mmCIF file of C-alpha atoms and ligand atoms in Angstrom:
data_model
loop_
_atom_site.group_PDB
_atom_site.id
_atom_site.type_symbol
_atom_site.label_atom_id
_atom_site.label_comp_id
_atom_site.label_asym_id
_atom_site.label_seq_id
_atom_site.Cartn_x
_atom_site.Cartn_y
_atom_site.Cartn_z
ATOM 1 C CA UNK I 1122 207.996 8.256 -228.447
ATOM 2 C CA UNK I 1123 206.631 7.910 -232.025
ATOM 3 C CA UNK I 1124 203.743 10.116 -233.001
ATOM 4 C CA UNK I 1125 200.785 7.784 -233.412
ATOM 5 C CA UNK I 1126 197.774 8.609 -235.540
ATOM 6 C CA UNK I 1127 194.714 7.018 -234.039
ATOM 7 C CA UNK I 1128 191.057 7.974 -234.436
ATOM 8 C CA UNK I 1129 187.775 7.279 -232.679
ATOM 9 C CA UNK I 1130 184.982 6.120 -234.971
ATOM 10 C CA UNK I 1131 182.984 9.343 -234.915
ATOM 11 C CA UNK I 1132 181.272 10.204 -238.178
ATOM 12 C CA UNK I 1133 179.831 13.573 -237.142
ATOM 13 C CA UNK I 1134 180.351 16.135 -239.903
ATOM 14 C CA UNK I 1135 181.489 13.575 -242.493
ATOM 15 C CA UNK I 1136 179.921 13.357 -245.945
ATOM 16 C CA UNK I 1137 179.859 9.895 -247.477
ATOM 17 C CA UNK I 1138 178.843 8.577 -250.898
ATOM 18 C CA UNK I 1139 177.805 4.971 -251.448
ATOM 19 C CA UNK I 1140 177.905 3.311 -254.861
ATOM 20 C CA UNK I 1141 175.984 0.040 -254.945
ATOM 21 C CA UNK I 1142 175.755 -2.555 -257.701
ATOM 22 C CA UNK I 1143 172.275 -3.861 -258.602
ATOM 23 C CA UNK I 1144 173.627 -7.252 -259.742
ATOM 24 C CA UNK I 1145 172.729 -9.790 -257.007
ATOM 25 C CA UNK I 1146 170.492 -7.109 -255.540
ATOM 26 C CA UNK I 1147 169.147 -9.322 -252.762
ATOM 27 C CA UNK I 1148 172.657 -9.143 -251.303
ATOM 28 C CA UNK I 1149 173.623 -5.599 -252.226
ATOM 29 C CA UNK I 1150 170.399 -4.121 -250.754
ATOM 30 C CA UNK I 1151 171.411 -5.685 -247.443
ATOM 31 C CA UNK I 1152 174.928 -4.294 -247.749
ATOM 32 C CA UNK I 1153 173.586 -0.837 -248.572
ATOM 33 C CA UNK I 1154 171.032 -0.760 -245.763
ATOM 34 C CA UNK I 1155 173.676 -1.932 -243.297
ATOM 35 C CA UNK I 1156 176.180 0.661 -244.468
ATOM 36 C CA UNK I 1157 173.668 3.533 -244.177
ATOM 37 C CA UNK I 1158 172.517 2.385 -240.717
ATOM 38 C CA UNK I 1159 176.096 2.046 -239.498
ATOM 39 C CA UNK I 1160 177.093 5.476 -240.811
ATOM 40 C CA UNK I 1161 174.096 7.042 -239.070
ATOM 41 C CA UNK I 1162 174.727 5.117 -235.848
ATOM 42 C CA UNK I 1163 178.198 6.657 -235.811
ATOM 43 C CA UNK I 1164 176.881 10.179 -236.295
ATOM 44 C CA UNK I 1165 176.833 10.758 -240.068
ATOM 45 C CA UNK I 1166 173.722 12.805 -240.895
ATOM 46 C CA UNK I 1167 171.148 11.331 -243.254
ATOM 47 C CA UNK I 1168 171.431 14.363 -245.563
ATOM 48 C CA UNK I 1169 175.208 13.875 -245.744
ATOM 49 C CA UNK I 1170 174.843 10.398 -247.272
ATOM 50 C CA UNK I 1171 174.338 9.931 -251.026
ATOM 51 C CA UNK I 1172 173.569 6.599 -252.677
ATOM 52 C CA UNK I 1173 173.934 5.797 -256.388
ATOM 53 C CA UNK I 1174 173.091 2.448 -257.974
ATOM 54 C CA UNK I 1175 175.048 1.024 -260.919
ATOM 55 C CA UNK I 1176 174.267 -2.085 -262.984
ATOM 56 C CA UNK I 1177 177.120 -4.270 -261.741
ATOM 57 C CA UNK I 1178 180.370 -4.316 -259.788
ATOM 58 C CA UNK I 1179 182.307 -3.540 -262.959
ATOM 59 C CA UNK I 1180 180.708 -0.062 -263.016
ATOM 60 C CA UNK I 1181 181.561 0.770 -259.393
ATOM 61 C CA UNK I 1182 184.947 2.464 -260.012
ATOM 62 C CA UNK I 1183 183.853 4.976 -262.641
ATOM 63 C CA UNK I 1184 180.947 6.253 -260.555
ATOM 64 C CA UNK I 1185 183.024 6.188 -257.369
ATOM 65 C CA UNK I 1186 185.555 8.374 -259.181
ATOM 66 C CA UNK I 1187 182.868 10.911 -260.102
ATOM 67 C CA UNK I 1188 181.851 11.162 -256.440
ATOM 68 C CA UNK I 1189 185.460 11.358 -255.262
ATOM 69 C CA UNK I 1190 186.378 14.060 -257.781
ATOM 70 C CA UNK I 1191 183.309 16.155 -256.943
ATOM 71 C CA UNK I 1192 185.076 17.366 -253.792
ATOM 72 C CA UNK I 1193 181.846 16.931 -251.857
ATOM 73 C CA UNK I 1194 182.641 13.701 -250.004
ATOM 74 C CA UNK I 1195 185.084 12.591 -247.322
ATOM 75 C CA UNK I 1196 184.787 8.936 -248.327
ATOM 76 C CA UNK I 1197 183.198 6.740 -250.973
ATOM 77 C CA UNK I 1198 181.943 3.228 -250.229
ATOM 78 C CA UNK I 1199 181.590 0.725 -253.082
ATOM 79 C CA UNK I 1200 179.242 -2.190 -252.486
ATOM 80 C CA UNK I 1201 178.690 -5.237 -254.669
ATOM 81 C CA UNK I 1202 178.388 -8.995 -254.762
ATOM 82 C CA UNK I 1203 180.330 -11.034 -257.276
ATOM 83 C CA UNK I 1204 179.277 -14.657 -257.088
ATOM 84 C CA UNK I 1205 181.197 -17.332 -258.963
ATOM 85 C CA UNK I 1206 179.315 -18.727 -261.930
ATOM 86 C CA UNK I 1207 180.151 -21.163 -264.677
ATOM 87 C CA UNK I 1208 182.465 -18.836 -266.607
ATOM 88 C CA UNK I 1209 185.531 -16.766 -265.807
ATOM 89 C CA UNK I 1210 183.419 -13.635 -266.215
ATOM 90 C CA UNK I 1211 183.294 -13.760 -262.404
ATOM 91 C CA UNK I 1212 187.062 -13.472 -262.144
ATOM 92 C CA UNK I 1213 187.263 -10.608 -264.596
ATOM 93 C CA UNK I 1214 184.482 -8.630 -262.914
ATOM 94 C CA UNK I 1215 185.963 -9.227 -259.459
ATOM 95 C CA UNK I 1216 189.473 -8.226 -260.571
ATOM 96 C CA UNK I 1217 188.311 -5.121 -262.399
ATOM 97 C CA UNK I 1218 186.181 -4.021 -259.466
ATOM 98 C CA UNK I 1219 188.972 -4.509 -256.920
ATOM 99 C CA UNK I 1220 191.662 -2.880 -259.042
ATOM 100 C CA UNK I 1221 189.395 -0.055 -260.120
ATOM 101 C CA UNK I 1222 188.153 0.804 -256.641
ATOM 102 C CA UNK I 1223 191.708 0.767 -255.308
ATOM 103 C CA UNK I 1224 192.872 3.041 -258.114
ATOM 104 C CA UNK I 1225 190.126 5.600 -257.408
ATOM 105 C CA UNK I 1226 191.285 5.956 -253.811
ATOM 106 C CA UNK I 1227 194.936 6.284 -254.754
ATOM 107 C CA UNK I 1228 194.325 8.672 -257.663
ATOM 108 C CA UNK I 1229 191.922 11.016 -255.893
ATOM 109 C CA UNK I 1230 193.144 10.807 -252.296
ATOM 110 C CA UNK I 1231 189.546 10.239 -251.188
ATOM 111 C CA UNK I 1232 189.264 6.973 -249.256
ATOM 112 C CA UNK I 1233 187.332 4.605 -251.496
ATOM 113 C CA UNK I 1234 186.263 1.481 -249.703
ATOM 114 C CA UNK I 1235 186.017 -1.978 -251.289
ATOM 115 C CA UNK I 1236 182.815 -3.470 -249.929
ATOM 116 C CA UNK I 1237 182.439 -6.078 -252.631
ATOM 117 C CA UNK I 1238 181.730 -9.673 -251.663
ATOM 118 C CA UNK I 1239 183.433 -12.276 -253.818
ATOM 119 C CA UNK I 1240 182.014 -15.681 -252.991
ATOM 120 C CA UNK I 1241 181.586 -19.174 -254.408
ATOM 121 C CA UNK I 1242 177.822 -19.171 -253.981
ATOM 122 C CA UNK I 1243 174.753 -17.277 -252.791
ATOM 123 C CA UNK I 1244 174.785 -18.932 -249.354
ATOM 124 C CA UNK I 1245 178.230 -17.565 -248.575
ATOM 125 C CA UNK I 1246 177.134 -14.128 -249.774
ATOM 126 C CA UNK I 1247 174.061 -14.234 -247.500
ATOM 127 C CA UNK I 1248 176.245 -15.225 -244.552
ATOM 128 C CA UNK I 1249 178.498 -12.240 -245.097
ATOM 129 C CA UNK I 1250 175.762 -9.674 -245.622
ATOM 130 C CA UNK I 1251 174.107 -9.940 -242.220
ATOM 131 C CA UNK I 1252 174.169 -13.696 -241.642
ATOM 132 C CA UNK I 1253 176.475 -15.744 -239.431
ATOM 133 C CA UNK I 1254 179.723 -14.444 -240.943
ATOM 134 C CA UNK I 1255 179.217 -10.749 -240.266
ATOM 135 C CA UNK I 1256 178.127 -7.840 -242.377
ATOM 136 C CA UNK I 1257 180.413 -6.394 -245.012
ATOM 137 C CA UNK I 1258 178.202 -3.295 -245.416
ATOM 138 C CA UNK I 1259 178.578 -2.399 -241.743
ATOM 139 C CA UNK I 1260 182.311 -3.077 -241.839
ATOM 140 C CA UNK I 1261 182.722 -0.929 -244.960
ATOM 141 C CA UNK I 1262 180.963 1.987 -243.233
ATOM 142 C CA UNK I 1263 183.261 1.820 -240.193
ATOM 143 C CA UNK I 1264 186.284 1.545 -242.496
ATOM 144 C CA UNK I 1265 185.146 4.633 -244.413
ATOM 145 C CA UNK I 1266 184.824 6.709 -241.241
ATOM 146 C CA UNK I 1267 188.140 5.532 -239.810
ATOM 147 C CA UNK I 1268 190.074 6.125 -243.027
ATOM 148 C CA UNK I 1269 188.529 9.543 -243.676
ATOM 149 C CA UNK I 1270 189.345 10.679 -240.120
ATOM 150 C CA UNK I 1271 192.866 9.310 -240.322
ATOM 151 C CA UNK I 1272 193.565 11.219 -243.534
ATOM 152 C CA UNK I 1273 192.042 14.354 -242.021
ATOM 153 C CA UNK I 1274 194.214 14.043 -238.932
ATOM 154 C CA UNK I 1275 197.403 13.460 -240.984
ATOM 155 C CA UNK I 1276 196.638 16.537 -243.117
ATOM 156 C CA UNK I 1277 196.033 18.639 -240.001
ATOM 157 C CA UNK I 1278 199.296 17.559 -238.323
HETATM 158 N N1 LIG N 2524 178.278 -8.057 -261.727
HETATM 159 C C1 LIG N 2524 178.218 -8.191 -260.399
HETATM 160 O O1 LIG N 2524 178.092 -7.188 -259.670
HETATM 161 N N2 LIG N 2524 178.298 -9.422 -259.839
HETATM 162 C C2 LIG N 2524 178.451 -10.555 -260.586
HETATM 163 O O2 LIG N 2524 178.499 -11.673 -259.992
HETATM 164 C C3 LIG N 2524 178.534 -10.436 -261.999
HETATM 165 N N3 LIG N 2524 178.723 -11.609 -262.815
HETATM 166 O O3 LIG N 2524 178.977 -12.715 -262.288
HETATM 167 O O4 LIG N 2524 178.663 -11.543 -264.039
HETATM 168 C C4 LIG N 2524 178.430 -9.135 -262.563
HETATM 169 N N4 LIG N 2524 178.474 -8.953 -263.910
HETATM 170 C C5 LIG N 2524 178.054 -7.696 -264.533
HETATM 171 C C6 LIG N 2524 179.181 -6.679 -264.612
HETATM 172 O O5 LIG N 2524 179.444 -6.135 -263.324
HETATM 173 C C7 LIG N 2524 178.828 -5.491 -265.523
HETATM 174 O O6 LIG N 2524 177.682 -4.847 -265.059
HETATM 175 C C8 LIG N 2524 178.599 -5.925 -266.991
HETATM 176 O O7 LIG N 2524 179.696 -6.704 -267.463
HETATM 177 C C9 LIG N 2524 178.495 -4.654 -267.900
HETATM 178 O O8 LIG N 2524 179.687 -3.879 -267.863
#
């Protein structure tokens, strides 16, 4: 029988940092509020959640890395909204954010969650931040708890 690592989504005792981008703030406020509410609903204490705002999604990785390297957090959640415009700036910001957030997790060993919407337009972003297509902030919070607990359980085995 293989040994299976499986965790319940129970955030009690976890410390979580959230880095949110101000760009497209109408969306990222929603993502941030949803993430905080979801963490607390799953038992993370209010005083164990830190939130830092950065100008745009491009700045998420460097601040996420500071949180991850501080040794004070079990997971870091990065939240942003990159909405396609007229130029390829969109593509560059989206790629840098995704690659950078992924690298922080791999380099530090602290789960660093990619809660960045990349959409064609504002309507799609609204739908995915609490509208008819779900809530990426809530999903990112659950992912943070699950991944942090999984790593903890692997280390303890
Ligand atoms: N930042 C975003 O978070 N979303 C965007 O859609 C966006 N666009 O399209 O330009 C964006 N640009 C700003 C970028 O993240 C940096 O803050 C800026 O380039 C300074 O480094």
